[in-house]
Amino acid sequence: MWSLIVHGGAKEISPEEEEANRSGCINALEAGRTILASGGTAVDAVEAAVRVLESDPTFNAGYGSALNGDGEIEMCASLMEGKNVNVGAVTVIKGVWHPISVAKAMLFEEPILLASGGARRFAQQKQMELCDPADLVSPEQLERSRTGKHDTVGCIAFDQHGNLAVGTSTGGLDGSHPGRVGDSPVPGCGYYADNHLGAVAFSGDGEHIARKTLAARVMHALADGPEQALKASIKELETIGGEAGGIVLTAAGLSGWAHNSREFAVAFMTSDDKHAHVFLRKEDKEN
Ligand code: GLY
């Protein structure tokens, strides 16, 4: 049995952007599904799915990331595996096409998190795909920056070997202070995975999510059910005014998702499903 869930961010999606968000999530799901269905690992599936989202300027990750207050792109990404709770993460990294692949390369290294120039030097040493930081700026993001929207992408996979993995990737918040770090590269805040319990990934207001250690809260509450645990954590977030969306997969392969943002693009599928399930908001009926 395998299971896979991806999201394209807690945000507002205009009617003109709906199709791009739907198809972007389906494309990412398909990349991960191909790996899981052929017996590949959850780590590889998460990387593959997030790389698709990072390549798609519809989403605030990789190419088309948000611009900080200096008009530059600084990105964060993380990958965590649930068997031995290894973590790889990068933050404030510039000039790499796929931060999620740098995070994956970090997974079995001693440090769990590398920042800024040190993270890029690591990417260079590992022969990752580097670029000019300006190459990551998309026309779509320039337009979005003017409207102040933001989001983060994420994915959780459960593979046929019984292992969970989670990944996040983000360009952070539009106009933020250079060097700012949100929840996405911090375990227990924007994500977590443990084969004995489950895995969770968040998108939304990074400072609020970090202040409430939202991923840790969900992990501790998973016995109540995946969606109940998520809803309770978002309720807790609301006490300090934060907005977020989250996805969960349990060690039993059960999935859940919840959000208090206006929209939250999500796609999921298990080995029992004939087709992917795709939603832009919780209250939507399935097409
Ligand atoms: N949730 C992404 C960030 O706040 O950076």
mmCIF file of C-alpha atoms and ligand atoms in Angstrom, residues 151-152 170-173 180-184 202-207 209, ligand 1:
data_model
loop_
_atom_site.group_PDB
_atom_site.id
_atom_site.type_symbol
_atom_site.label_atom_id
_atom_site.label_comp_id
_atom_site.label_asym_id
_atom_site.label_seq_id
_atom_site.Cartn_x
_atom_site.Cartn_y
_atom_site.Cartn_z
ATOM 1 C CA ASP A 151 2.160 30.402 0.065
ATOM 2 C CA THR A 152 4.457 27.397 0.569
ATOM 3 C CA THR A 170 9.022 28.098 -0.023
ATOM 4 C CA GLY A 171 10.170 31.515 -1.118
ATOM 5 C CA GLY A 172 8.834 32.875 2.197
ATOM 6 C CA LEU A 173 6.783 36.024 2.486
ATOM 7 C CA ARG A 180 14.114 36.147 7.564
ATOM 8 C CA VAL A 181 13.399 32.466 8.364
ATOM 9 C CA GLY A 182 9.844 31.157 8.757
ATOM 10 C CA ASP A 183 8.481 27.761 9.795
ATOM 11 C CA SER A 184 9.269 25.778 6.655
ATOM 12 C CA PHE A 202 2.125 23.304 7.028
ATOM 13 C CA SER A 203 1.870 26.383 4.850
ATOM 14 C CA GLY A 204 0.964 29.865 5.990
ATOM 15 C CA ASP A 205 2.127 32.585 8.359
ATOM 16 C CA GLY A 206 5.573 31.298 9.313
ATOM 17 C CA GLU A 207 6.100 33.335 12.459
ATOM 18 C CA ILE A 209 3.235 28.645 12.937
HETATM 19 N N1 GLY B 1 5.239 29.429 5.620
HETATM 20 C C1 GLY B 1 6.357 29.968 4.939
HETATM 21 C C2 GLY B 1 6.968 31.101 5.591
HETATM 22 O O1 GLY B 1 6.339 31.761 6.414
HETATM 23 O O2 GLY B 1 8.106 31.382 5.287
#
